[in-house]
Amino acid sequence: MEMDRAETGKIGEKLALEYLLQRGYVLLEKNWRDGRREIDLIMQGEDGLHVVEVRTRHVPYSISPEESVGYAKRRRIVAAAGAYVRKARMDADVRFDVVSVVFGLDGKYTIEYIPDAFIPFK
């Protein structure tokens, strides 16, 4: 059965969240929105606040999930993270991570966690 894009994304986010929780991260927010900007997962780790973009794909794909987080998307994530930190009145180191979830033709999946996948630009 073929999954649509939204369903695939929701499953990928669920798997990514489970993956991070098993590694000791604490969920602060899921699908946090500030206007039109959204952050998939906001997690607390021992080393600070982790803003996590989850990218899910099925094989074959033309561009890897982590490569699909382009300049414009990064800018929106960084802006949303700034809004979150201001609204929550936090003083925390913010890290920008990507979790890649790839479904194979056999229905099995692989997860790759890329901490510090990108740094905010000035």
N, CA, C and O atoms as a GROMACS GRO file, in nm:
protein
  488
    1MET      N    1   0.084  -0.119   0.000
    1MET     CA    2   0.000   0.000   0.000
    1MET      C    3   0.088   0.125   0.000
    1MET      O    4   0.181   0.136   0.081
    2GLU      N    5   0.060   0.216  -0.088
    2GLU     CA    6   0.138   0.339  -0.102
    2GLU      C    7   0.095   0.442   0.002
    2GLU      O    8  -0.024   0.468   0.019
    3MET      N    9   0.192   0.501   0.070
    3MET     CA   10   0.162   0.605   0.168
    3MET      C   11   0.173   0.741   0.099
    3MET      O   12   0.258   0.761   0.012
    4ASP      N   13   0.086   0.835   0.138
    4ASP     CA   14   0.102   0.969   0.084
    4ASP      C   15   0.211   1.043   0.162
    4ASP      O   16   0.260   0.994   0.264
    5ARG      N   17   0.247   1.159   0.112
    5ARG     CA   18   0.359   1.234   0.169
    5ARG      C   19   0.337   1.270   0.316
    5ARG      O   20   0.428   1.257   0.398
    6ALA      N   21   0.217   1.316   0.348
    6ALA     CA   22   0.187   1.357   0.486
    6ALA      C   23   0.195   1.237   0.580
    6ALA      O   24   0.249   1.247   0.690
    7GLU      N   25   0.140   1.125   0.537
    7GLU     CA   26   0.143   1.004   0.620
    7GLU      C   27   0.287   0.956   0.640
    7GLU      O   28   0.327   0.919   0.751
    8THR      N   29   0.364   0.958   0.532
    8THR     CA   30   0.506   0.920   0.541
    8THR      C   31   0.578   1.010   0.640
    8THR      O   32   0.656   0.962   0.722
    9GLY      N   33   0.554   1.140   0.632
    9GLY     CA   34   0.618   1.235   0.723
    9GLY      C   35   0.582   1.211   0.867
    9GLY      O   36   0.669   1.217   0.954
   10LYS      N   37   0.455   1.184   0.895
   10LYS     CA   38   0.411   1.158   1.033
   10LYS      C   39   0.477   1.033   1.089
   10LYS      O   40   0.520   1.031   1.204
   11ILE      N   41   0.486   0.928   1.008
   11ILE     CA   42   0.550   0.805   1.052
   11ILE      C   43   0.699   0.831   1.077
   11ILE      O   44   0.754   0.784   1.177
   12GLY      N   45   0.763   0.903   0.988
   12GLY     CA   46   0.904   0.937   1.004
   12GLY      C   47   0.929   1.016   1.132
   12GLY      O   48   1.026   0.989   1.203
   13GLU      N   49   0.842   1.113   1.163
   13GLU     CA   50   0.857   1.192   1.286
   13GLU      C   51   0.840   1.104   1.409
   13GLU      O   52   0.913   1.120   1.507
   14LYS      N   53   0.746   1.014   1.404
   14LYS     CA   54   0.724   0.922   1.518
   14LYS      C   55   0.847   0.834   1.541
   14LYS      O   56   0.890   0.817   1.655
   15LEU      N   57   0.903   0.780   1.434
   15LEU     CA   58   1.022   0.696   1.445
   15LEU      C   59   1.142   0.776   1.494
   15LEU      O   60   1.220   0.729   1.577
   16ALA      N   61   1.158   0.897   1.442
   16ALA     CA   62   1.268   0.984   1.485
   16ALA      C   63   1.256   1.018   1.633
   16ALA      O   64   1.355   1.017   1.706
   17LEU      N   65   1.135   1.049   1.677
   17LEU     CA   66   1.113   1.082   1.818
   17LEU      C   67   1.148   0.963   1.906
   17LEU      O   68   1.218   0.979   2.007
   18GLU      N   69   1.101   0.844   1.871
   18GLU     CA   70   1.134   0.724   1.949
   18GLU      C   71   1.285   0.704   1.955
   18GLU      O   72   1.339   0.672   2.061
   19TYR      N   73   1.352   0.723   1.843
   19TYR     CA   74   1.497   0.708   1.834
   19TYR      C   75   1.568   0.802   1.931
   19TYR      O   76   1.658   0.761   2.005
   20LEU      N   77   1.526   0.929   1.931
   20LEU     CA   78   1.591   1.028   2.018
   20LEU      C   79   1.558   1.004   2.166
   20LEU      O   80   1.645   1.020   2.252
   21LEU      N   81   1.434   0.966   2.196
   21LEU     CA   82   1.397   0.937   2.335
   21LEU      C   83   1.480   0.822   2.389
   21LEU      O   84   1.521   0.824   2.505
   22GLN      N   85   1.504   0.721   2.307
   22GLN     CA   86   1.584   0.606   2.349
   22GLN      C   87   1.728   0.645   2.376
   22GLN      O   88   1.800   0.574   2.446
   23ARG      N   89   1.771   0.758   2.322
   23ARG     CA   90   1.908   0.805   2.343
   23ARG      C   91   1.918   0.912   2.451
   23ARG      O   92   2.020   0.979   2.464
   24GLY      N   93   1.811   0.928   2.529
   24GLY     CA   94   1.816   1.015   2.645
   24GLY      C   95   1.769   1.158   2.625
   24GLY      O   96   1.772   1.237   2.718
   25TYR      N   97   1.725   1.191   2.505
   25TYR     CA   98   1.672   1.325   2.482
   25TYR      C   99   1.531   1.334   2.542
   25TYR      O  100   1.461   1.234   2.552
   26VAL      N  101   1.493   1.454   2.580
   26VAL     CA  102   1.360   1.478   2.637
   26VAL      C  103   1.281   1.566   2.540
   26VAL      O  104   1.330   1.669   2.495
   27LEU      N  105   1.160   1.524   2.508
   27LEU     CA  106   1.076   1.600   2.417
   27LEU      C  107   1.019   1.723   2.488
   27LEU      O  108   0.957   1.711   2.593
   28LEU      N  109   1.041   1.840   2.429
   28LEU     CA  110   0.981   1.964   2.479
   28LEU      C  111   0.861   2.003   2.394
   28LEU      O  112   0.759   2.047   2.447
   29GLU      N  113   0.874   1.988   2.261
   29GLU     CA  114   0.765   2.026   2.170
   29GLU      C  115   0.772   1.939   2.045
   29GLU      O  116   0.879   1.898   2.001
   30LYS      N  117   0.654   1.912   1.990
   30LYS     CA  118   0.645   1.840   1.863
   30LYS      C  119   0.560   1.924   1.770
   30LYS      O  120   0.451   1.970   1.808
   31ASN      N  121   0.608   1.945   1.648
   31ASN     CA  122   0.538   2.027   1.548
   31ASN      C  123   0.504   2.166   1.604
   31ASN      O  124   0.391   2.213   1.590
   32TRP      N  125   0.601   2.229   1.666
   32TRP     CA  126   0.582   2.362   1.723
   32TRP      C  127   0.574   2.464   1.611
   32TRP      O  128   0.657   2.464   1.520
   33ARG      N  129   0.476   2.551   1.618
   33ARG     CA  130   0.454   2.650   1.511
   33ARG      C  131   0.467   2.792   1.563
   33ARG      O  132   0.431   2.824   1.676
   34ASP      N  133   0.520   2.876   1.475
   34ASP     CA  134   0.524   3.020   1.496
   34ASP      C  135   0.483   3.080   1.362
   34ASP      O  136   0.564   3.098   1.272
   35GLY      N  137   0.355   3.112   1.352
   35GLY     CA  138   0.304   3.158   1.222
   35GLY      C  139   0.312   3.046   1.121
   35GLY      O  140   0.256   2.938   1.142
   36ARG      N  141   0.381   3.071   1.013
   36ARG     CA  142   0.394   2.970   0.907
   36ARG      C  143   0.517   2.882   0.925
   36ARG      O  144   0.537   2.785   0.852
   37ARG      N  145   0.598   2.915   1.022
   37ARG     CA  146   0.720   2.837   1.046
   37ARG      C  147   0.691   2.724   1.144
   37ARG      O  148   0.611   2.739   1.236
   38GLU      N  149   0.758   2.610   1.122
   38GLU     CA  150   0.735   2.495   1.208
   38GLU      C  151   0.868   2.426   1.240
   38GLU      O  152   0.959   2.421   1.157
   39ILE      N  153   0.876   2.375   1.362
   39ILE     CA  154   0.988   2.292   1.402
   39ILE      C  155   0.932   2.153   1.431
   39ILE      O  156   0.838   2.139   1.509
   40ASP      N  157   0.989   2.052   1.367
   40ASP     CA  158   0.937   1.916   1.384
   40ASP      C  159   0.947   1.871   1.530
   40ASP      O  160   0.847   1.833   1.590
   41LEU      N  161   1.068   1.874   1.585
   41LEU     CA  162   1.091   1.830   1.723
   41LEU      C  163   1.183   1.928   1.793
   41LEU      O  164   1.283   1.972   1.738
   42ILE      N  165   1.148   1.961   1.916
   42ILE     CA  166   1.237   2.039   2.002
   42ILE      C  167   1.268   1.949   2.120
   42ILE      O  168   1.180   1.912   2.197
   43MET      N  169   1.395   1.915   2.132
   43MET     CA  170   1.439   1.818   2.232
   43MET      C  171   1.541   1.882   2.326
   43MET      O  172   1.618   1.970   2.286
   44GLN      N  173   1.541   1.837   2.448
   44GLN     CA  174   1.642   1.880   2.545
   44GLN      C  175   1.744   1.767   2.558
   44GLN      O  176   1.708   1.652   2.582
   45GLY      N  177   1.869   1.802   2.540
   45GLY     CA  178   1.977   1.706   2.559
   45GLY      C  179   2.069   1.756   2.668
   45GLY      O  180   2.055   1.868   2.716
   46GLU      N  181   2.163   1.673   2.707
   46GLU     CA  182   2.259   1.715   2.809
   46GLU      C  183   2.340   1.835   2.764
   46GLU      O  184   2.388   1.913   2.847
   47ASP      N  185   2.356   1.851   2.634
   47ASP     CA  186   2.440   1.957   2.578
   47ASP      C  187   2.359   2.076   2.528
   47ASP      O  188   2.412   2.160   2.455
   48GLY      N  189   2.232   2.084   2.564
   48GLY     CA  190   2.153   2.200   2.525
   48GLY      C  191   2.025   2.163   2.453
   48GLY      O  192   1.979   2.049   2.457
   49LEU      N  193   1.970   2.261   2.388
   49LEU     CA  194   1.843   2.249   2.317
   49LEU      C  195   1.871   2.201   2.174
   49LEU      O  196   1.958   2.255   2.105
   50HIS      N  197   1.796   2.101   2.130
   50HIS     CA  198   1.813   2.048   1.995
   50HIS      C  199   1.687   2.074   1.914
   50HIS      O  200   1.578   2.026   1.948
   51VAL      N  201   1.702   2.150   1.807
   51VAL     CA  202   1.595   2.175   1.712
   51VAL      C  203   1.616   2.073   1.600
   51VAL      O  204   1.719   2.074   1.532
   52VAL      N  205   1.517   1.985   1.582
   52VAL     CA  206   1.536   1.870   1.494
   52VAL      C  207   1.441   1.876   1.375
   52VAL      O  208   1.320   1.885   1.390
   53GLU      N  209   1.499   1.872   1.257
   53GLU     CA  210   1.422   1.860   1.134
   53GLU      C  211   1.424   1.713   1.094
   53GLU      O  212   1.530   1.652   1.082
   54VAL      N  213   1.306   1.656   1.072
   54VAL     CA  214   1.295   1.515   1.034
   54VAL      C  215   1.264   1.509   0.885
   54VAL      O  216   1.172   1.576   0.837
   55ARG      N  217   1.341   1.431   0.813
   55ARG     CA  218   1.320   1.413   0.669
   55ARG      C  219   1.302   1.265   0.642
   55ARG      O  220   1.383   1.182   0.684
   56THR      N  221   1.194   1.232   0.571
   56THR     CA  222   1.160   1.093   0.545
   56THR      C  223   1.150   1.072   0.394
   56THR      O  224   1.094   1.154   0.322
   57ARG      N  225   1.206   0.961   0.349
   57ARG     CA  226   1.205   0.928   0.207
   57ARG      C  227   1.181   0.778   0.190
   57ARG      O  228   1.200   0.698   0.282
   58HIS      N  229   1.139   0.743   0.069
   58HIS     CA  230   1.132   0.604   0.025
   58HIS      C  231   1.239   0.586  -0.082
   58HIS      O  232   1.263   0.677  -0.161
   59VAL      N  233   1.303   0.470  -0.085
   59VAL     CA  234   1.396   0.443  -0.195
   59VAL      C  235   1.316   0.401  -0.316
   59VAL      O  236   1.211   0.338  -0.300
   60PRO      N  237   1.359   0.431  -0.436
   60PRO     CA  238   1.474   0.516  -0.465
   60PRO      C  239   1.439   0.664  -0.452
   60PRO      O  240   1.324   0.703  -0.473
   61TYR      N  241   1.537   0.744  -0.419
   61TYR     CA  242   1.514   0.888  -0.410
   61TYR      C  243   1.627   0.959  -0.483
   61TYR      O  244   1.737   0.906  -0.497
   62SER      N  245   1.598   1.079  -0.529
   62SER     CA  246   1.698   1.151  -0.608
   62SER      C  247   1.789   1.237  -0.522
   62SER      O  248   1.903   1.264  -0.559
   63ILE      N  249   1.740   1.279  -0.406
   63ILE     CA  250   1.821   1.362  -0.316
   63ILE      C  251   1.804   1.306  -0.176
   63ILE      O  252   1.692   1.274  -0.133
   64SER      N  253   1.914   1.294  -0.105
   64SER     CA  254   1.908   1.235   0.029
   64SER      C  255   1.824   1.323   0.122
   64SER      O  256   1.815   1.444   0.101
   65PRO      N  257   1.764   1.263   0.222
   65PRO     CA  258   1.680   1.342   0.313
   65PRO      C  259   1.753   1.462   0.373
   65PRO      O  260   1.698   1.573   0.378
   66GLU      N  261   1.875   1.441   0.419
   66GLU     CA  262   1.946   1.553   0.483
   66GLU      C  263   1.984   1.661   0.383
   66GLU      O  264   1.990   1.779   0.420
   67GLU      N  265   2.009   1.625   0.258
   67GLU     CA  266   2.041   1.724   0.155
   67GLU      C  267   1.918   1.806   0.116
   67GLU      O  268   1.931   1.914   0.058
   68SER      N  269   1.801   1.755   0.148
   68SER     CA  270   1.677   1.825   0.111
   68SER      C  271   1.645   1.943   0.204
   68SER      O  272   1.548   2.015   0.182
   69VAL      N  273   1.726   1.961   0.307
   69VAL     CA  274   1.708   2.076   0.397
   69VAL      C  275   1.794   2.188   0.340
   69VAL      O  276   1.909   2.207   0.379
   70GLY      N  277   1.735   2.262   0.249
   70GLY     CA  278   1.808   2.366   0.177
   70GLY      C  279   1.818   2.496   0.255
   70GLY      O  280   1.775   2.507   0.369
   71TYR      N  281   1.876   2.594   0.189
   71TYR     CA  282   1.903   2.724   0.251
   71TYR      C  283   1.776   2.789   0.306
   71TYR      O  284   1.774   2.834   0.421
   72ALA      N  285   1.670   2.794   0.226
   72ALA     CA  286   1.546   2.860   0.269
   72ALA      C  287   1.485   2.788   0.389
   72ALA      O  288   1.437   2.852   0.483
   73LYS      N  289   1.486   2.656   0.385
   73LYS     CA  290   1.430   2.578   0.497
   73LYS      C  291   1.514   2.601   0.623
   73LYS      O  292   1.458   2.617   0.732
   74ARG      N  293   1.643   2.604   0.609
   74ARG     CA  294   1.731   2.630   0.724
   74ARG      C  295   1.702   2.767   0.784
   74ARG      O  296   1.696   2.781   0.906
   75ARG      N  297   1.683   2.867   0.699
   75ARG     CA  298   1.652   3.002   0.749
   75ARG      C  299   1.522   3.002   0.829
   75ARG      O  300   1.515   3.064   0.935
   76ARG      N  301   1.419   2.931   0.778
   76ARG     CA  302   1.291   2.924   0.850
   76ARG      C  303   1.306   2.852   0.984
   76ARG      O  304   1.248   2.893   1.084
   77ILE      N  305   1.384   2.745   0.985
   77ILE     CA  306   1.406   2.670   1.110
   77ILE      C  307   1.478   2.756   1.212
   77ILE      O  308   1.441   2.760   1.329
   78VAL      N  309   1.581   2.826   1.168
   78VAL     CA  310   1.658   2.912   1.259
   78VAL      C  311   1.568   3.024   1.313
   78VAL      O  312   1.573   3.055   1.432
   79ALA      N  313   1.488   3.085   1.227
   79ALA     CA  314   1.396   3.191   1.271
   79ALA      C  315   1.294   3.137   1.371
   79ALA      O  316   1.265   3.202   1.472
   80ALA      N  317   1.240   3.020   1.343
   80ALA     CA  318   1.143   2.959   1.435
   80ALA      C  319   1.209   2.925   1.568
   80ALA      O  320   1.148   2.944   1.673
   81ALA      N  321   1.331   2.877   1.564
   81ALA     CA  322   1.402   2.845   1.689
   81ALA      C  323   1.424   2.971   1.772
   81ALA      O  324   1.410   2.968   1.894
   82GLY      N  325   1.458   3.081   1.706
   82GLY     CA  326   1.474   3.207   1.777
   82GLY      C  327   1.345   3.250   1.844
   82GLY      O  328   1.346   3.296   1.958
   83ALA      N  329   1.233   3.234   1.772
   83ALA     CA  330   1.102   3.268   1.829
   83ALA      C  331   1.070   3.178   1.948
   83ALA      O  332   1.017   3.225   2.049
   84TYR      N  333   1.101   3.050   1.937
   84TYR     CA  334   1.074   2.956   2.047
   84TYR      C  335   1.153   2.995   2.172
   84TYR      O  336   1.099   3.002   2.282
   85VAL      N  337   1.281   3.021   2.154
   85VAL     CA  338   1.368   3.056   2.267
   85VAL      C  339   1.320   3.186   2.333
   85VAL      O  340   1.318   3.196   2.456
   86ARG      N  341   1.279   3.284   2.251
   86ARG     CA  342   1.228   3.410   2.307
   86ARG      C  343   1.098   3.387   2.384
   86ARG      O  344   1.083   3.435   2.496
   87LYS      N  345   1.004   3.314   2.324
   87LYS     CA  346   0.874   3.291   2.388
   87LYS      C  347   0.886   3.208   2.514
   87LYS      O  348   0.812   3.228   2.610
   88ALA      N  349   0.979   3.113   2.513
   88ALA     CA  350   0.999   3.028   2.631
   88ALA      C  351   1.091   3.093   2.734
   88ALA      O  352   1.114   3.040   2.842
   89ARG      N  353   1.144   3.211   2.697
   89ARG     CA  354   1.237   3.284   2.784
   89ARG      C  355   1.352   3.194   2.831
   89ARG      O  356   1.384   3.187   2.950
   90MET      N  357   1.411   3.126   2.735
   90MET     CA  358   1.520   3.034   2.763
   90MET      C  359   1.653   3.100   2.733
   90MET      O  360   1.663   3.189   2.648
   91ASP      N  361   1.753   3.056   2.803
   91ASP     CA  362   1.890   3.092   2.771
   91ASP      C  363   1.963   2.960   2.752
   91ASP      O  364   2.015   2.902   2.848
   92ALA      N  365   1.964   2.913   2.629
   92ALA     CA  366   2.019   2.780   2.604
   92ALA      C  367   2.101   2.780   2.476
   92ALA      O  368   2.075   2.857   2.384
   93ASP      N  369   2.200   2.692   2.473
   93ASP     CA  370   2.270   2.667   2.348
   93ASP      C  371   2.174   2.591   2.258
   93ASP      O  372   2.114   2.492   2.300
   94VAL      N  373   2.159   2.637   2.134
   94VAL     CA  374   2.067   2.572   2.040
   94VAL      C  375   2.149   2.502   1.933
   94VAL      O  376   2.239   2.561   1.873
   95ARG      N  377   2.116   2.376   1.912
   95ARG     CA  378   2.182   2.295   1.810
   95ARG      C  379   2.078   2.258   1.706
   95ARG      O  380   1.961   2.235   1.739
   96PHE      N  381   2.120   2.252   1.582
   96PHE     CA  382   2.030   2.223   1.471
   96PHE      C  383   2.066   2.087   1.411
   96PHE      O  384   2.171   2.070   1.350
   97ASP      N  385   1.977   1.992   1.430
   97ASP     CA  386   2.001   1.853   1.391
   97ASP      C  387   1.904   1.810   1.282
   97ASP      O  388   1.799   1.871   1.263
   98VAL      N  389   1.940   1.704   1.212
   98VAL     CA  390   1.852   1.641   1.114
   98VAL      C  391   1.846   1.492   1.146
   98VAL      O  392   1.948   1.429   1.174
   99VAL      N  393   1.726   1.438   1.140
   99VAL     CA  394   1.710   1.293   1.147
   99VAL      C  395   1.654   1.249   1.013
   99VAL      O  396   1.550   1.297   0.968
  100SER      N  397   1.725   1.157   0.951
  100SER     CA  398   1.686   1.103   0.820
  100SER      C  399   1.625   0.965   0.841
  100SER      O  400   1.686   0.877   0.903
  101VAL      N  401   1.504   0.946   0.789
  101VAL     CA  402   1.437   0.816   0.794
  101VAL      C  403   1.414   0.773   0.649
  101VAL      O  404   1.348   0.843   0.572
  102VAL      N  405   1.468   0.658   0.614
  102VAL     CA  406   1.456   0.608   0.477
  102VAL      C  407   1.391   0.471   0.479
  102VAL      O  408   1.440   0.378   0.543
  103PHE      N  409   1.279   0.459   0.407
  103PHE     CA  410   1.209   0.332   0.393
  103PHE      C  411   1.258   0.260   0.268
  103PHE      O  412   1.263   0.318   0.160
  104GLY      N  413   1.296   0.134   0.285
  104GLY     CA  414   1.340   0.053   0.173
  104GLY      C  415   1.221  -0.008   0.100
  104GLY      O  416   1.106   0.006   0.144
  105LEU      N  417   1.249  -0.074  -0.010
  105LEU     CA  418   1.145  -0.139  -0.088
  105LEU      C  419   1.079  -0.252  -0.010
  105LEU      O  420   0.965  -0.289  -0.038
  106ASP      N  421   1.152  -0.307   0.088
  106ASP     CA  422   1.099  -0.417   0.169
  106ASP      C  423   1.015  -0.368   0.287
  106ASP      O  424   0.964  -0.448   0.366
  107GLY      N  425   0.999  -0.236   0.299
  107GLY     CA  426   0.919  -0.180   0.408
  107GLY      C  427   1.000  -0.153   0.534
  107GLY      O  428   0.951  -0.085   0.625
  108LYS      N  429   1.123  -0.203   0.540
  108LYS     CA  430   1.209  -0.175   0.656
  108LYS      C  431   1.265  -0.035   0.640
  108LYS      O  432   1.262   0.023   0.532
  109TYR      N  433   1.317   0.019   0.750
  109TYR     CA  434   1.367   0.156   0.745
  109TYR      C  435   1.503   0.167   0.813
  109TYR      O  436   1.541   0.083   0.894
  110THR      N  437   1.574   0.272   0.777
  110THR     CA  438   1.698   0.307   0.845
  110THR      C  439   1.683   0.449   0.897
  110THR      O  440   1.616   0.533   0.837
  111ILE      N  441   1.749   0.474   1.009
  111ILE     CA  442   1.748   0.608   1.069
  111ILE      C  443   1.892   0.655   1.081
  111ILE      O  444   1.979   0.582   1.128
  112GLU      N  445   1.916   0.777   1.038
  112GLU     CA  446   2.046   0.839   1.056
  112GLU      C  447   2.025   0.970   1.130
  112GLU      O  448   1.947   1.056   1.087
  113TYR      N  449   2.095   0.985   1.241
  113TYR     CA  450   2.088   1.107   1.321
  113TYR      C  451   2.211   1.190   1.291
  113TYR      O  452   2.324   1.143   1.305
  114ILE      N  453   2.188   1.314   1.249
  114ILE     CA  454   2.298   1.403   1.214
  114ILE      C  455   2.295   1.522   1.310
  114ILE      O  456   2.230   1.623   1.282
  115PRO      N  457   2.367   1.510   1.423
  115PRO     CA  458   2.372   1.624   1.515
  115PRO      C  459   2.450   1.738   1.452
  115PRO      O  460   2.542   1.716   1.373
  116ASP      N  461   2.413   1.861   1.488
  116ASP     CA  462   2.482   1.980   1.434
  116ASP      C  463   2.488   1.973   1.281
  116ASP      O  464   2.593   1.999   1.221
  117ALA      N  465   2.376   1.939   1.220
  117ALA     CA  466   2.370   1.924   1.074
  117ALA      C  467   2.397   2.056   1.004
  117ALA      O  468   2.449   2.059   0.893
  118PHE      N  469   2.360   2.166   1.070
  118PHE     CA  470   2.392   2.297   1.015
  118PHE      C  471   2.402   2.397   1.128
  118PHE      O  472   2.352   2.376   1.238
  119ILE      N  473   2.469   2.508   1.098
  119ILE     CA  474   2.483   2.615   1.196
  119ILE      C  475   2.409   2.736   1.142
  119ILE      O  476   2.401   2.756   1.021
  120PRO      N  477   2.353   2.816   1.233
  120PRO     CA  478   2.282   2.936   1.187
  120PRO      C  479   2.378   3.032   1.117
  120PRO      O  480   2.494   3.043   1.155
  121PHE      N  481   2.329   3.099   1.017
  121PHE     CA  482   2.412   3.197   0.947
  121PHE      C  483   2.379   3.335   0.999
  121PHE      O  484   2.271   3.359   1.053
  122LYS      N  485   2.471   3.422   0.984
  122LYS     CA  486   2.454   3.559   1.033
  122LYS      C  487   2.393   3.644   0.924
  122LYS      O  488   2.370   3.764   0.945
   0.00000   0.00000   0.00000
